[in-house]
Amino acid sequence: TQLLEQSPQFLSIQEGENLTVYCNSSSVFSSLQWYRQEPGEGPVLLVTVVTGGEVKKLKRLTFQFGDARKDSSLHITAAQPGDTGLYLCAENTGNQFYFGTGTSLTVIP
Amino acid sequence: NAGVTQTPKFQVLKTGQSMTLQCAQDMNHEYMSWYRQDPGMGLRLIHYSVGAGITDQGEVPNGYNVSRSTTEDFPLRLLSAAPSQTSVYFCASSYSGGSGYTFGSGTRLTVV
């Protein structure tokens, strides 16, 4: 089992602020995914990154995969209350997906 | 498309009872998995399947059984419920090993 560490564990910010959350591992990822989970719902896939150094943008969200493929970050610009949720990274090893413990984000109006 | 459908949404069991959590997907996905989510523990893999007739254990398989007789269905059986199995259970499916998962909305299980 590859241990995925996410930081920070909790984050509370005001609407309009920027933020970055991180996902790190001691081993190399084959690919990495980011999900957002809202209370009472299952996680929803945001993005998959595969190539070291890859950057993907999804509206105000920017995802980066580290050059060595051992870390990833999610940056949110001008956060909105609708961004509130649990952000999870997941790594695919063979036929299994392993998830980090997540970053719980609260955006205060 | 309904995506991934889990039933029931809520369940209370007494210690020692058995039950089956149902999961069905209509996307013709080969890969299906069961996770449990506990506070501070993230999502932990219980069992997974890479196709009909093929299942394997994940990180926390003890106390659970699965079968995959069809591509669409992947039920999770609790053999003899214990309070430690109180959790939120998620079923997920994926087209392939490298593509992302589609999750169901979860089953909240309480064992008393």
Coordinates of C-alpha atoms in Angstrom, one line a residue:
Chain A
T1 CA 0.0 0.0 0.0
Q2 CA 1.4 3.4 -1.0
L3 CA 0.9 6.0 1.7
L4 CA -0.6 9.3 0.3
E5 CA -0.2 12.3 2.6
Q6 CA -2.4 15.3 2.1
S7 CA -2.0 18.7 3.6
P8 CA -3.3 20.6 5.2
Q9 CA -5.9 18.4 6.8
F10 CA -8.3 21.3 7.4
L11 CA -8.5 24.7 5.7
S12 CA -10.9 27.5 6.3
I13 CA -10.7 30.6 4.2
Q14 CA -12.7 33.7 3.1
E15 CA -14.4 33.9 -0.2
G16 CA -12.1 35.4 -2.8
E17 CA -8.9 34.1 -1.3
N18 CA -6.5 31.7 -3.1
L19 CA -5.3 28.4 -1.7
T20 CA -3.1 25.4 -2.4
V21 CA -3.5 21.8 -1.1
Y22 CA -0.9 19.1 -1.5
C23 CA -0.6 15.4 -2.0
N24 CA 2.7 13.6 -1.4
S25 CA 4.0 10.1 -1.5
S26 CA 7.4 8.4 -0.9
S27 CA 6.9 6.4 -4.1
V28 CA 6.4 7.3 -7.7
F29 CA 2.9 7.6 -8.9
S30 CA 1.8 5.9 -12.1
S31 CA -1.0 8.3 -12.3
L32 CA -2.9 10.5 -9.9
Q33 CA -6.4 11.7 -9.6
W34 CA -8.1 14.5 -7.7
Y35 CA -11.7 14.2 -6.4
R36 CA -14.0 16.5 -4.6
Q37 CA -16.6 15.1 -2.1
E38 CA -19.5 17.1 -0.8
P39 CA -21.3 16.1 2.5
G40 CA -23.5 13.1 2.0
E41 CA -22.3 12.3 -1.5
G42 CA -19.6 10.2 -3.1
P43 CA -16.4 11.7 -4.4
V44 CA -16.5 13.2 -7.9
L45 CA -13.5 13.0 -10.2
L46 CA -12.0 16.4 -11.1
V47 CA -8.9 15.4 -13.0
T48 CA -6.3 12.7 -13.8
V49 CA -2.6 13.6 -14.3
V50 CA -0.2 11.2 -15.8
T51 CA 3.0 12.9 -17.0
G52 CA 5.6 14.4 -14.7
G53 CA 5.4 18.2 -14.7
E54 CA 1.9 18.1 -16.2
V55 CA -0.4 21.1 -15.4
K56 CA -4.1 20.9 -16.0
K57 CA -6.6 23.7 -15.5
L58 CA -10.3 23.3 -14.7
K59 CA -11.8 26.8 -14.5
R60 CA -10.4 28.3 -11.3
L61 CA -8.7 25.0 -10.3
T62 CA -5.1 24.3 -11.4
F63 CA -3.6 20.9 -10.9
Q64 CA 0.1 20.2 -11.1
F65 CA 2.0 16.9 -11.1
G66 CA 5.5 17.0 -9.8
D67 CA 8.4 16.4 -12.1
A68 CA 9.4 13.2 -10.2
R69 CA 5.7 12.1 -10.1
K70 CA 5.8 11.8 -6.3
D71 CA 3.7 14.8 -5.5
S72 CA 0.8 16.9 -6.7
S73 CA -0.9 20.1 -5.9
L74 CA -4.3 21.7 -6.4
H75 CA -4.5 25.5 -6.5
I76 CA -7.8 27.3 -6.3
T77 CA -8.0 30.9 -7.4
A78 CA -10.6 33.2 -5.9
A79 CA -12.3 30.5 -3.8
Q80 CA -16.1 30.5 -3.7
P81 CA -18.5 28.9 -1.2
G82 CA -19.3 26.3 -3.8
D83 CA -15.7 25.0 -3.6
T84 CA -16.4 23.8 0.0
G85 CA -15.8 20.1 0.3
L86 CA -13.3 17.3 0.9
Y87 CA -10.5 17.2 -1.6
L88 CA -9.0 13.7 -2.1
C89 CA -6.1 12.6 -4.1
A90 CA -5.9 9.0 -5.4
E91 CA -3.1 6.9 -6.8
N92 CA -3.6 4.0 -9.2
T93 CA -1.4 1.0 -8.5
G94 CA -2.1 -1.9 -10.8
N95 CA -5.8 -2.6 -10.4
Q96 CA -6.2 -0.8 -7.1
F97 CA -6.8 2.9 -6.3
Y98 CA -5.5 4.2 -3.0
F99 CA -6.8 7.4 -1.5
G100 CA -5.3 10.0 0.7
T101 CA -7.1 11.1 3.9
G102 CA -8.2 14.4 2.2
T103 CA -8.2 18.1 2.8
S104 CA -11.4 19.5 4.2
L105 CA -12.0 23.0 2.7
T106 CA -14.5 25.5 4.0
V107 CA -15.0 28.7 2.1
I108 CA -16.7 31.4 4.2
P109 CA -19.0 33.8 2.3
Chain B
N1 CA -27.7 6.8 -17.4
A2 CA -28.1 6.3 -13.7
G3 CA -24.4 5.8 -13.1
V4 CA -23.6 3.8 -9.9
T5 CA -26.6 3.0 -7.7
Q6 CA -26.2 1.9 -4.1
T7 CA -29.0 0.6 -1.9
P8 CA -29.9 1.0 0.8
K9 CA -28.9 4.6 1.7
F10 CA -29.1 4.0 5.5
Q11 CA -29.1 0.8 7.5
V12 CA -29.0 -0.1 11.2
L13 CA -27.9 -3.6 12.1
K14 CA -27.6 -5.4 15.4
T15 CA -24.3 -7.1 16.2
G16 CA -24.1 -10.5 14.6
Q17 CA -26.7 -9.8 11.8
S18 CA -25.8 -10.2 8.2
M19 CA -26.8 -8.1 5.2
T20 CA -25.9 -7.3 1.6
L21 CA -25.2 -3.9 0.3
Q22 CA -26.2 -3.6 -3.3
C23 CA -24.3 -1.9 -6.1
A24 CA -25.2 -1.6 -9.7
Q25 CA -23.7 0.3 -12.6
D26 CA -25.1 0.9 -16.1
M27 CA -21.9 2.2 -17.8
N28 CA -20.5 -1.2 -18.8
H29 CA -17.5 -0.6 -16.6
E30 CA -15.2 -3.6 -16.0
Y31 CA -13.6 -2.3 -12.8
M32 CA -15.7 -2.1 -9.6
S33 CA -14.7 -1.5 -6.0
W34 CA -16.0 -1.2 -2.5
Y35 CA -14.6 1.4 -0.1
R36 CA -15.4 2.3 3.5
Q37 CA -14.9 5.8 4.7
D38 CA -14.3 6.6 8.4
P39 CA -13.4 10.0 10.0
G40 CA -9.7 10.7 9.7
M41 CA -9.1 7.4 7.8
G42 CA -10.0 8.4 4.3
L43 CA -11.3 5.9 1.8
R44 CA -10.0 2.3 2.4
L45 CA -10.4 -0.4 -0.2
I46 CA -12.3 -3.5 0.9
H47 CA -12.6 -5.6 -2.2
Y48 CA -12.4 -5.0 -5.9
S49 CA -13.2 -6.7 -9.2
V50 CA -11.6 -6.3 -12.7
G51 CA -14.4 -8.1 -14.5
A52 CA -17.3 -10.6 -14.1
G53 CA -16.1 -13.6 -12.2
I54 CA -13.0 -12.0 -10.9
T55 CA -12.6 -10.5 -7.4
D56 CA -9.7 -9.7 -5.1
Q57 CA -9.1 -8.4 -1.6
G58 CA -8.1 -4.8 -0.8
E59 CA -6.7 -3.3 2.3
V60 CA -9.5 -4.2 4.8
P61 CA -11.3 -7.3 3.5
N62 CA -12.0 -9.1 6.8
G63 CA -15.6 -9.6 7.6
Y64 CA -16.8 -8.9 4.1
N65 CA -17.5 -11.0 1.0
V66 CA -18.1 -10.1 -2.6
S67 CA -19.1 -11.7 -5.8
R68 CA -19.3 -10.5 -9.4
S69 CA -21.6 -12.7 -11.4
T70 CA -22.4 -9.9 -13.9
T71 CA -20.7 -6.8 -15.2
E72 CA -23.4 -4.6 -13.8
D73 CA -23.7 -5.8 -10.2
F74 CA -21.1 -6.0 -7.3
P75 CA -22.8 -6.8 -4.0
L76 CA -21.0 -6.5 -0.7
R77 CA -22.0 -9.0 2.1
L78 CA -21.4 -8.5 5.8
L79 CA -21.2 -11.9 7.3
S80 CA -21.7 -11.1 11.0
A81 CA -21.9 -7.4 11.6
A82 CA -19.7 -5.9 14.3
P83 CA -19.7 -2.3 15.7
S84 CA -16.3 -1.8 14.0
Q85 CA -18.1 -2.0 10.7
T86 CA -20.0 1.1 11.4
S87 CA -19.0 3.3 8.5
V88 CA -20.1 4.9 5.2
Y89 CA -19.7 2.4 2.3
F90 CA -19.0 3.5 -1.2
C91 CA -19.2 1.5 -4.4
A92 CA -17.3 2.8 -7.4
S93 CA -16.8 1.7 -11.0
S94 CA -14.2 2.5 -13.7
Y95 CA -13.8 1.8 -17.4
S96 CA -10.2 0.7 -16.9
G97 CA -7.5 0.6 -14.4
G98 CA -6.1 4.0 -15.3
S99 CA -9.3 6.0 -15.7
G100 CA -11.1 7.7 -12.8
Y101 CA -13.8 6.2 -10.7
T102 CA -17.5 7.0 -10.7
F103 CA -18.8 6.7 -7.2
G104 CA -22.3 5.9 -5.8
S105 CA -23.8 8.1 -3.2
G106 CA -23.0 5.7 -0.4
T107 CA -24.6 3.6 2.3
R108 CA -24.4 4.8 5.9
L109 CA -24.3 1.7 8.1
T110 CA -24.6 1.7 11.9
V111 CA -24.0 -1.5 13.8
V112 CA -25.3 -1.5 17.4

